[in-house]
mmCIF file of C-alpha atoms and ligand atoms in Angstrom:
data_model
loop_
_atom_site.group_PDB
_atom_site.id
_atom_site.type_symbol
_atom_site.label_atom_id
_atom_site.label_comp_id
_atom_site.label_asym_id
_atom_site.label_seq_id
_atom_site.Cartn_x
_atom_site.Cartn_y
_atom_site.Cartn_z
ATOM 1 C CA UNK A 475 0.000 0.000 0.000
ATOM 2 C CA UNK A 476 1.241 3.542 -0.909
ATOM 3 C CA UNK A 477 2.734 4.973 2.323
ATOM 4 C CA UNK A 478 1.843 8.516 3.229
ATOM 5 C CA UNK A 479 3.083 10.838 5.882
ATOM 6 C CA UNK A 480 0.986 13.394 8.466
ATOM 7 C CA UNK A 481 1.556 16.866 7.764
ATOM 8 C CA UNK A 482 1.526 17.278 11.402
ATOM 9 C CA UNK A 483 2.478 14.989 14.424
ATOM 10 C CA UNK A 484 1.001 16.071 18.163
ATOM 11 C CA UNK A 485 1.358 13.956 20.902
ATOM 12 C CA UNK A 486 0.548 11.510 18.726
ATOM 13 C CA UNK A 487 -2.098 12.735 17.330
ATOM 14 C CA UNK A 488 -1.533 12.310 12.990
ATOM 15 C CA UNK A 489 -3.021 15.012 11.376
ATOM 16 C CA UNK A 490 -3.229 14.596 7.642
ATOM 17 C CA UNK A 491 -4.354 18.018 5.580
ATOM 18 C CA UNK A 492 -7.207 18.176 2.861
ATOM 19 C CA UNK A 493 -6.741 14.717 2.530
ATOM 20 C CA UNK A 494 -9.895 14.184 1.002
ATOM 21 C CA UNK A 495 -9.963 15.740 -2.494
ATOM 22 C CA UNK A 496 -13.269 18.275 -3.151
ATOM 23 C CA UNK A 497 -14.896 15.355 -5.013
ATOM 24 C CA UNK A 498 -14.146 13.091 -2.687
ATOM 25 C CA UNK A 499 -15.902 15.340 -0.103
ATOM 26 C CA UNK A 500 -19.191 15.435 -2.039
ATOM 27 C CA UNK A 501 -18.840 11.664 -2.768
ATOM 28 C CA UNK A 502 -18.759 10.603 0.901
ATOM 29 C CA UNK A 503 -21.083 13.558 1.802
ATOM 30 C CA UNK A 504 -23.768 11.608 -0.653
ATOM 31 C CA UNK A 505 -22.965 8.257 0.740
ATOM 32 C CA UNK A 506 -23.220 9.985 4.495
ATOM 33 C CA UNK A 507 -26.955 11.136 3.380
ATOM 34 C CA UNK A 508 -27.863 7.651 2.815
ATOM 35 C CA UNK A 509 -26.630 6.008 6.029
ATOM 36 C CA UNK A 510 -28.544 9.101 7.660
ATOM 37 C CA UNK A 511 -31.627 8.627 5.748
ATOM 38 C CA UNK A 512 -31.726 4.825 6.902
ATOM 39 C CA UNK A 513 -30.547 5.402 10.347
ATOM 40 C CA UNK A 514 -31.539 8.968 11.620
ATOM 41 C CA UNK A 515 -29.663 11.503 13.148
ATOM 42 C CA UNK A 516 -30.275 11.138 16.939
ATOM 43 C CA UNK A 517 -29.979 13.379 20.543
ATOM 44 C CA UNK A 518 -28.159 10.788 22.215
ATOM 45 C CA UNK A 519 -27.887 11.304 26.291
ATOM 46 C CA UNK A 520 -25.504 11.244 28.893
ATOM 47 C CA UNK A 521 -25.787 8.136 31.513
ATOM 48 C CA UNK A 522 -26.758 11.042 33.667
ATOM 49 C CA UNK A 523 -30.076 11.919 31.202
ATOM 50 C CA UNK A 524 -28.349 15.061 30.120
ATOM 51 C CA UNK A 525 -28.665 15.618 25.723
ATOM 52 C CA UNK A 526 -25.349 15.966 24.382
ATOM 53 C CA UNK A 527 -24.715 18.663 21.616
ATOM 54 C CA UNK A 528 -24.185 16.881 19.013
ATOM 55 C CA UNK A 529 -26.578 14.356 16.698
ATOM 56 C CA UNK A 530 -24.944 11.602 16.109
ATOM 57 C CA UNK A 531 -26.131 7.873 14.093
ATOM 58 C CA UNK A 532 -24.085 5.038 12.801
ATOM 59 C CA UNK A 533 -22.736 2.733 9.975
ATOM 60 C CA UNK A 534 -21.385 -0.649 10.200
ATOM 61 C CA UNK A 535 -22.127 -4.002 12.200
ATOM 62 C CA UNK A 536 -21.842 -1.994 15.685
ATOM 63 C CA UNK A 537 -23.057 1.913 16.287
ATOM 64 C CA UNK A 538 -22.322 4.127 19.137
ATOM 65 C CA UNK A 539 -24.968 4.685 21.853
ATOM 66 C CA UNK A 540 -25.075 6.870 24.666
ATOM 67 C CA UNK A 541 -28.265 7.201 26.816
ATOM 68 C CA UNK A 542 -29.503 6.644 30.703
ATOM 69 C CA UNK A 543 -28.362 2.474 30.284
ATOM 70 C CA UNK A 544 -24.789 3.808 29.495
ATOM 71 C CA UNK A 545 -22.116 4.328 26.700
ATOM 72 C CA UNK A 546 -22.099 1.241 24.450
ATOM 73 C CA UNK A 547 -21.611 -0.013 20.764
ATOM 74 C CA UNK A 548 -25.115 -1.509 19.975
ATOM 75 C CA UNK A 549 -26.175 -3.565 16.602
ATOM 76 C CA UNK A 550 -28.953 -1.364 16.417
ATOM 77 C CA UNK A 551 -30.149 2.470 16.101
ATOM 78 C CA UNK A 552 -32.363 3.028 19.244
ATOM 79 C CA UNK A 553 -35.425 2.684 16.902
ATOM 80 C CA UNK A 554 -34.658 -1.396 16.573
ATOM 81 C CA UNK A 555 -33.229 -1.093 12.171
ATOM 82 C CA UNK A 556 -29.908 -2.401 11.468
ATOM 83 C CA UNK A 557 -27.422 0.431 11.269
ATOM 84 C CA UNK A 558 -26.429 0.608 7.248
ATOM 85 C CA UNK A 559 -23.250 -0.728 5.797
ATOM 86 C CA UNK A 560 -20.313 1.198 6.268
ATOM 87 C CA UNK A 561 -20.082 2.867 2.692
ATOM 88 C CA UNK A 562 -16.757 2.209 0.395
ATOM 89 C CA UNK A 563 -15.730 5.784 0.276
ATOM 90 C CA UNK A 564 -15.416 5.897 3.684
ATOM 91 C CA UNK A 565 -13.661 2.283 3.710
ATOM 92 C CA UNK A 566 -11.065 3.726 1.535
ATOM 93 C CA UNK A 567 -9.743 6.256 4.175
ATOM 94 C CA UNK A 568 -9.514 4.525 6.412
ATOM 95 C CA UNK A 569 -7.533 1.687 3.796
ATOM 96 C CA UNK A 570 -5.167 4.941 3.011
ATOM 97 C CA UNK A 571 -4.065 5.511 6.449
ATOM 98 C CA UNK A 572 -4.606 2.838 9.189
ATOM 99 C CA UNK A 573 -2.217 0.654 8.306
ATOM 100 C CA UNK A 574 -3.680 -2.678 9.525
ATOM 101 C CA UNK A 575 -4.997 -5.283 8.303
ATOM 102 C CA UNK A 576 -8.523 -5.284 10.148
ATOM 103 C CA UNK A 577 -11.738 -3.071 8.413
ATOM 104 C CA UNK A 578 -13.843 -0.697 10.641
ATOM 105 C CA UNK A 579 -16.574 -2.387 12.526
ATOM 106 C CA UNK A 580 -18.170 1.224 13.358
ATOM 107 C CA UNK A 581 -18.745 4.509 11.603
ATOM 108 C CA UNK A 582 -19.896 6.896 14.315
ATOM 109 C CA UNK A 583 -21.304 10.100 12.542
ATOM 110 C CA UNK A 584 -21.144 13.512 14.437
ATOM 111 C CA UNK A 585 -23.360 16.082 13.686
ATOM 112 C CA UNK A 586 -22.386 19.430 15.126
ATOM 113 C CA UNK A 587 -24.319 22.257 14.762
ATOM 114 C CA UNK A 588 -22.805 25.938 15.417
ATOM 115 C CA UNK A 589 -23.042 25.533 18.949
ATOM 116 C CA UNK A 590 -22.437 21.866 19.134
ATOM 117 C CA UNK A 591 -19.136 21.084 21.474
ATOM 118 C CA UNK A 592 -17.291 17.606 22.487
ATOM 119 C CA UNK A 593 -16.134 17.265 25.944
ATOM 120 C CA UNK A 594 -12.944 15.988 26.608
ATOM 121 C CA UNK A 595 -13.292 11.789 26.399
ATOM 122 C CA UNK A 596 -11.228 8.704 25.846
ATOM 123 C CA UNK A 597 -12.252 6.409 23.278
ATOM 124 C CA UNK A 598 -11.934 2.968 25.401
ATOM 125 C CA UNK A 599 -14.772 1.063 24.667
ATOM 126 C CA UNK A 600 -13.024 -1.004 21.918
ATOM 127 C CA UNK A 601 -11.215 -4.097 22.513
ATOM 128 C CA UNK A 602 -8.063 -3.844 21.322
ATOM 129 C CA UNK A 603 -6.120 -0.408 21.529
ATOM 130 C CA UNK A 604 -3.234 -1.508 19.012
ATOM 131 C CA UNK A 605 -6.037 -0.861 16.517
ATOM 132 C CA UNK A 606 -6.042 2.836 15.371
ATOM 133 C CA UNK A 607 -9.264 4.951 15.358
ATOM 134 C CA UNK A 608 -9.391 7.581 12.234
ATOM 135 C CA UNK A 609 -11.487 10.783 12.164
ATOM 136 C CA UNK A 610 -12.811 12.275 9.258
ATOM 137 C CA UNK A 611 -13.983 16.266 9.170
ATOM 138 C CA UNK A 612 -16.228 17.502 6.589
ATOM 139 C CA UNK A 613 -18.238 20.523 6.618
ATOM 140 C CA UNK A 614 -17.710 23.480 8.737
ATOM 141 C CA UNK A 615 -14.195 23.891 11.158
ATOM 142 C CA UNK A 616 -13.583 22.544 14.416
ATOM 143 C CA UNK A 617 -11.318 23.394 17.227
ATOM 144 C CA UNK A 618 -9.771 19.935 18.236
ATOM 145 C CA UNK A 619 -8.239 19.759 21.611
ATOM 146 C CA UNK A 620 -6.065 16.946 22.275
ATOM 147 C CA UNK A 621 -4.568 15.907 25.655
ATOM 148 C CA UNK A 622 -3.022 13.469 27.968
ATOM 149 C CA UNK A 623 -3.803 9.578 28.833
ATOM 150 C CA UNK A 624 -5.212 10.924 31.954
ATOM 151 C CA UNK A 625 -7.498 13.825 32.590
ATOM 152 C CA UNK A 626 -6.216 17.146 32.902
ATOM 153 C CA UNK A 627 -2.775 18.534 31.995
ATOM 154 C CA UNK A 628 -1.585 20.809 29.188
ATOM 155 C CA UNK A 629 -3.080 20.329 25.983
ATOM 156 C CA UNK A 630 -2.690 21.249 22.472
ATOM 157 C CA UNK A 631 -5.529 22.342 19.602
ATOM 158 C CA UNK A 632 -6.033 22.281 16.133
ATOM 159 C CA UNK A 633 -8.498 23.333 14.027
ATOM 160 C CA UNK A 634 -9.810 20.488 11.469
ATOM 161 C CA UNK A 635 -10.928 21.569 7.888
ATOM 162 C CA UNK A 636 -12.935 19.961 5.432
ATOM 163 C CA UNK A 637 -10.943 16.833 4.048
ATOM 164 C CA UNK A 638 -8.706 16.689 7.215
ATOM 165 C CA UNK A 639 -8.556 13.188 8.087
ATOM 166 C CA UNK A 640 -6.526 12.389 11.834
ATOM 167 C CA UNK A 641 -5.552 9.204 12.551
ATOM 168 C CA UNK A 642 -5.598 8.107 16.987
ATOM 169 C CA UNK A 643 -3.123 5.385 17.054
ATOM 170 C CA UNK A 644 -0.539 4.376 18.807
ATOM 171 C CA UNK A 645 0.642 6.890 21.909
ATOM 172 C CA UNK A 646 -2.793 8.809 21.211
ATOM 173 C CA UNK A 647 -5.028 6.060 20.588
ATOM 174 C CA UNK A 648 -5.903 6.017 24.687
ATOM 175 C CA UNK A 649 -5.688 10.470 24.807
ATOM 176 C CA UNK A 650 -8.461 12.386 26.048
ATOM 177 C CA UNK A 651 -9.657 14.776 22.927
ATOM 178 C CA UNK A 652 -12.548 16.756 22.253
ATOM 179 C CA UNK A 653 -14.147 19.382 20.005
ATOM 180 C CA UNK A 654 -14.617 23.290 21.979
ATOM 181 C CA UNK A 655 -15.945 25.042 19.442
ATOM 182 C CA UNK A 656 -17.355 24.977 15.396
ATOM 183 C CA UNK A 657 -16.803 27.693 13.133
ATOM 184 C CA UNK A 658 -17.770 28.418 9.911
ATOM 185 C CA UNK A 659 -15.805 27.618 6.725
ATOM 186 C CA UNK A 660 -15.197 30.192 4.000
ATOM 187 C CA UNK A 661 -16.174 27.037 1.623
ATOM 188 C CA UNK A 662 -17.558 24.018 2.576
ATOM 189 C CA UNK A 663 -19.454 21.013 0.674
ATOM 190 C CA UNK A 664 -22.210 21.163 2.683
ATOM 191 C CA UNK A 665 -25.142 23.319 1.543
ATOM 192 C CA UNK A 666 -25.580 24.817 5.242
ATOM 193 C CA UNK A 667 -23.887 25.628 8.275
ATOM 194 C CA UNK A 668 -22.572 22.672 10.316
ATOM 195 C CA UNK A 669 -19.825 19.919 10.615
ATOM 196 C CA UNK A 670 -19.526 16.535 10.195
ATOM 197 C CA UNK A 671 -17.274 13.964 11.820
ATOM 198 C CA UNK A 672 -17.056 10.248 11.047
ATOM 199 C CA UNK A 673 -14.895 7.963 13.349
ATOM 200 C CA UNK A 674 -14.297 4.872 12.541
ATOM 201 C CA UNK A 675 -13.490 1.783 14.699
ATOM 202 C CA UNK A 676 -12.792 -1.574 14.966
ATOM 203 C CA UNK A 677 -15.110 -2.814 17.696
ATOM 204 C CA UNK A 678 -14.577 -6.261 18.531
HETATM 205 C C1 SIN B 851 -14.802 12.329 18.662
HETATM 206 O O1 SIN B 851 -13.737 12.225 19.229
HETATM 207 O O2 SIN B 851 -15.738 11.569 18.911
HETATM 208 C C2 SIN B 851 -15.041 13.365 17.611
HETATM 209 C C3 SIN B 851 -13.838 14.122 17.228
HETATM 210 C C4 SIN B 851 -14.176 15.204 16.240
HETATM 211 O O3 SIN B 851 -15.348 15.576 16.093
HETATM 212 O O4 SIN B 851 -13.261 15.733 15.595
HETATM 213 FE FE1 FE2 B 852 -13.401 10.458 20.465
#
């Protein structure tokens, strides 16, 4: 497989630029519509019953759930349909940069309005941590913080365009990271205000 370098390394953290090419954008924007119009965008909630800011639904064999039972993957949206297929455009990133020989089991899509935030987390729910988890942004910017393996500490942010692509493996895969703020792009694919973030998994 071709071999391609970040343009930027922090703590681990591999940011690749505009990765995604404008057409490639649209292409897994299209795809994204479909997955969304099988398996809607929901409000998930915190364990505590609290709605998070984003929307979120997935793609693949297991989604992400959040709501008063817990965090969890699940084999089903919360209204009982299979979550889609993971679409091949979005396949293919991940195939460009994860550098393993397993396929996502989970495409989480993140819907963040303007005032949507992420607080800081760890992604931990998976079962094996040598396995990288890759982040796609599309749509409008957002201010990535990324930290320690611990709470707290100094931390460092970035903000992610449209076609950034960052891949949490190895020293970052177990970092807390999070999203503080969106703003809006001077271009993006999407016909409205908003971003969209796809992490992808392996679950199992
Ligand atoms: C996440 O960590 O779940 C999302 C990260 C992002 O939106 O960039
Ligand atoms: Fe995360």
């Amino acid at each position: 497989m071709m071999q391609i370098t970040p343009d930027e390394e922090i703590r681990g953290f591999q940011i690749y630029r505009g990765m995604l090419s404008p057409d490639q954008q649209t292409q897994v924007l299209d795809d994204i519509r479909d997955v969304v119009r099988a398996a809607p965008l929901f409000t998930p909630t915190t364990p505590r019953g609290k709605p998070m800011s984003v929307r979120m639904t997935s793609a693949g064999q297991y989604g992400w759930v959040s709501d008063r039972r817990g965090y969890r993957y699940d084999r089903a949206h919360p209204t009982g349909v299979p979550w889609p297929e993971i679409p091949e455009s979005v396949m293919a990133i991940w195939d460009g940069v994860a550098g393993v020989d397993r396929r996502p089991e989970c495409c989480l899509i993140n819907y963040y309005d303007e005032g949507a935030r992420m607080g800081m987390h760890q992604d931990r729910d998976e079962s094996d941590f040598t396995l990288p988890v890759v982040s796609v942004s599309l749509g409008d910017d957002g201010l990535f913080r990324m930290g320690n393996d611990t709470r707290g500490g100094k931390t460092e942010s970035r903000w992610l365009a449209s076609g950034d692509v960052v891949v949490m493996g190895g020293a970052a895969r177990l970092a807390y990271h999070g999203v503080d703020r969106i703003r809006a792009a001077l271009t993006s694919p999407l016909s409205r205000r908003g971003r969209i973030n796809l992490t992808l998994r392996v679950v199992d």
